[in-house]
mmCIF file of C-alpha atoms in Angstrom:
data_model
loop_
_atom_site.group_PDB
_atom_site.id
_atom_site.type_symbol
_atom_site.label_atom_id
_atom_site.label_comp_id
_atom_site.label_asym_id
_atom_site.label_seq_id
_atom_site.Cartn_x
_atom_site.Cartn_y
_atom_site.Cartn_z
ATOM 1 C CA MET A 1 -19.185 -2.710 -5.567
ATOM 2 C CA GLU A 2 -17.888 -4.906 -3.416
ATOM 3 C CA LEU A 3 -14.209 -4.605 -3.703
ATOM 4 C CA VAL A 4 -15.208 -0.397 -3.138
ATOM 5 C CA LYS A 5 -16.739 -0.865 0.079
ATOM 6 C CA LEU A 6 -14.104 -3.378 0.198
ATOM 7 C CA LEU A 7 -11.319 -1.360 0.068
ATOM 8 C CA LYS A 8 -13.304 2.064 2.058
ATOM 9 C CA ASP A 9 -13.341 0.353 5.864
ATOM 10 C CA TYR A 10 -10.221 -1.441 5.520
ATOM 11 C CA LEU A 11 -8.786 2.212 4.913
ATOM 12 C CA GLY A 12 -11.339 3.665 6.529
ATOM 13 C CA ARG A 13 -9.535 2.189 9.941
ATOM 14 C CA PRO A 14 -8.658 4.421 12.541
ATOM 15 C CA ALA A 15 -4.921 2.753 13.412
ATOM 16 C CA GLY A 16 -2.996 -0.738 11.671
ATOM 17 C CA VAL A 17 -3.261 0.430 8.049
ATOM 18 C CA TRP A 18 -2.546 3.786 8.319
ATOM 19 C CA ARG A 19 0.918 3.997 5.993
ATOM 20 C CA ILE A 20 -1.453 1.324 3.426
ATOM 21 C CA ARG A 21 -3.589 4.690 2.867
ATOM 22 C CA THR A 22 -1.245 7.766 3.110
ATOM 23 C CA ILE A 23 1.959 6.045 2.197
ATOM 24 C CA LEU A 24 1.752 2.892 -0.379
ATOM 25 C CA LEU A 25 -1.113 3.745 -1.889
ATOM 26 C CA PRO A 26 -0.471 7.366 -3.503
ATOM 27 C CA ALA A 27 2.961 6.496 -4.035
ATOM 28 C CA LEU A 28 1.813 3.733 -6.809
ATOM 29 C CA VAL A 29 -1.036 5.316 -8.412
ATOM 30 C CA GLU A 30 1.250 8.898 -8.585
ATOM 31 C CA THR A 31 3.813 6.253 -10.245
ATOM 32 C CA SER A 32 4.618 6.587 -13.168
ATOM 33 C CA SER A 33 6.351 4.273 -13.496
ATOM 34 C CA SER A 34 4.933 0.103 -13.738
ATOM 35 C CA PHE A 35 6.291 0.073 -10.843
ATOM 36 C CA LEU A 36 8.002 1.088 -7.683
ATOM 37 C CA THR A 37 11.050 -0.811 -5.623
ATOM 38 C CA ARG A 38 11.247 -1.701 -2.557
ATOM 39 C CA GLU A 39 14.263 0.455 -2.386
ATOM 40 C CA GLN A 40 11.790 3.698 -4.592
ATOM 41 C CA MET A 41 8.828 2.890 -1.519
ATOM 42 C CA LYS A 42 10.953 3.419 1.740
ATOM 43 C CA THR A 43 12.153 6.362 -0.095
ATOM 44 C CA GLU A 44 8.348 7.727 -0.183
ATOM 45 C CA LEU A 45 7.081 6.469 3.342
ATOM 46 C CA THR A 46 10.250 8.634 4.558
ATOM 47 C CA LYS A 47 9.841 11.805 2.270
ATOM 48 C CA ARG A 48 5.872 11.234 3.208
ATOM 49 C CA GLU A 49 6.730 10.336 6.913
ATOM 50 C CA PRO A 50 9.906 12.591 7.049
ATOM 51 C CA GLU A 51 10.207 12.080 10.815
ATOM 52 C CA THR A 52 10.412 7.950 10.101
ATOM 53 C CA ASP A 53 14.646 7.465 10.714
ATOM 54 C CA PRO A 54 15.660 6.004 7.284
ATOM 55 C CA SER A 55 17.284 3.107 9.248
ATOM 56 C CA LYS A 56 14.535 2.069 9.684
ATOM 57 C CA ALA A 57 11.802 2.529 6.906
ATOM 58 C CA GLY A 58 12.228 -1.645 6.027
ATOM 59 C CA PHE A 59 11.267 -2.251 9.223
ATOM 60 C CA TYR A 60 7.724 -0.324 8.741
ATOM 61 C CA LEU A 61 7.807 -1.178 5.612
ATOM 62 C CA THR A 62 7.306 -5.246 6.275
ATOM 63 C CA SER A 63 4.362 -4.069 8.198
ATOM 64 C CA VAL A 64 2.840 -2.777 5.428
ATOM 65 C CA SER A 65 4.033 -6.418 3.790
ATOM 66 C CA THR A 66 2.937 -8.344 6.282
ATOM 67 C CA GLN A 67 -0.568 -6.489 5.399
ATOM 68 C CA LEU A 68 -0.551 -7.027 1.968
ATOM 69 C CA GLY A 69 0.083 -10.736 2.402
ATOM 70 C CA SER A 70 -2.917 -11.642 5.568
ATOM 71 C CA LYS A 71 -5.237 -13.995 4.241
ATOM 72 C CA ARG A 72 -7.620 -11.321 5.607
ATOM 73 C CA ASN A 73 -7.347 -8.734 3.447
ATOM 74 C CA ASP A 74 -6.493 -11.409 -0.355
ATOM 75 C CA PHE A 75 -9.234 -8.461 -1.596
ATOM 76 C CA LEU A 76 -5.960 -5.668 -1.130
ATOM 77 C CA ARG A 77 -4.263 -7.913 -3.827
ATOM 78 C CA GLN A 78 -7.145 -7.890 -6.652
ATOM 79 C CA VAL A 79 -5.484 -4.347 -7.071
ATOM 80 C CA ILE A 80 -2.016 -3.748 -5.467
ATOM 81 C CA LYS A 81 0.083 -6.326 -7.222
ATOM 82 C CA TYR A 82 3.857 -7.276 -5.971
ATOM 83 C CA GLU A 83 6.950 -10.127 -6.845
ATOM 84 C CA TYR A 84 9.069 -11.796 -5.215
ATOM 85 C CA PRO A 85 12.549 -11.019 -7.403
ATOM 86 C CA ASN A 86 15.006 -11.613 -4.315
ATOM 87 C CA TYR A 87 14.307 -13.619 -0.953
ATOM 88 C CA SER A 88 10.640 -15.673 -1.109
ATOM 89 C CA TRP A 89 9.795 -13.635 1.727
ATOM 90 C CA GLU A 90 10.714 -10.539 0.383
ATOM 91 C CA LYS A 91 8.060 -8.333 -1.217
ATOM 92 C CA ASP A 92 9.072 -5.669 -3.880
ATOM 93 C CA ASN A 93 8.041 -4.135 -7.482
ATOM 94 C CA PHE A 94 4.850 -2.659 -5.856
ATOM 95 C CA ALA A 95 1.764 -2.075 -8.603
ATOM 96 C CA ILE A 96 -1.567 -0.941 -9.700
ATOM 97 C CA ARG A 97 -2.994 -3.366 -11.565
ATOM 98 C CA GLU A 98 -4.148 -2.957 -14.213
ATOM 99 C CA GLY A 99 -7.419 -1.377 -14.306
ATOM 100 C CA TYR A 100 -7.867 0.051 -10.643
ATOM 101 C CA ARG A 101 -5.876 2.638 -10.408
ATOM 102 C CA GLU A 102 -8.509 4.652 -11.510
ATOM 103 C CA LEU A 103 -10.961 3.214 -8.888
ATOM 104 C CA VAL A 104 -7.861 3.876 -5.921
ATOM 105 C CA GLY A 105 -6.992 7.488 -6.683
ATOM 106 C CA GLN A 106 -11.519 7.422 -6.210
ATOM 107 C CA VAL A 107 -11.241 5.583 -2.755
ATOM 108 C CA LEU A 108 -8.624 8.007 -1.297
ATOM 109 C CA THR A 109 -9.966 10.844 -2.719
ATOM 110 C CA GLU A 110 -13.535 10.528 -0.958
ATOM 111 C CA LEU A 111 -11.276 8.799 1.992
ATOM 112 C CA SER A 112 -9.538 12.073 2.225
ATOM 113 C CA THR A 113 -12.023 14.288 1.980
ATOM 114 C CA ALA A 114 -14.381 12.294 4.468
ATOM 115 C CA GLU A 115 -15.595 13.175 8.054
ATOM 116 C CA PRO A 116 -11.582 12.150 11.129
ATOM 117 C CA LEU A 117 -13.131 8.874 12.418
#
């Protein structure tokens, strides 16, 4: 399946995507709610990356948002959805699209047990 290959290649990169791989996607896979808000994602970021200054969590989430919005990463939008409830430039209400939670979980598990890059 091409989507699985694209996700593995993207998430397997040694740099630049680790917050998506280690914070955003695991938080979305593990949540029991239908979505996580921007504020909840900031909390997840500081919980999963304790050295992060909470006042800079929004800044780090911006880099994740940039990756999600990039045209070259359109396959990410196939599995991750988000909304713009407050501003046209601010992503919020992140979720795994219906039918993709198990696939994303499997890809994350495979990457976590793979040899380090």
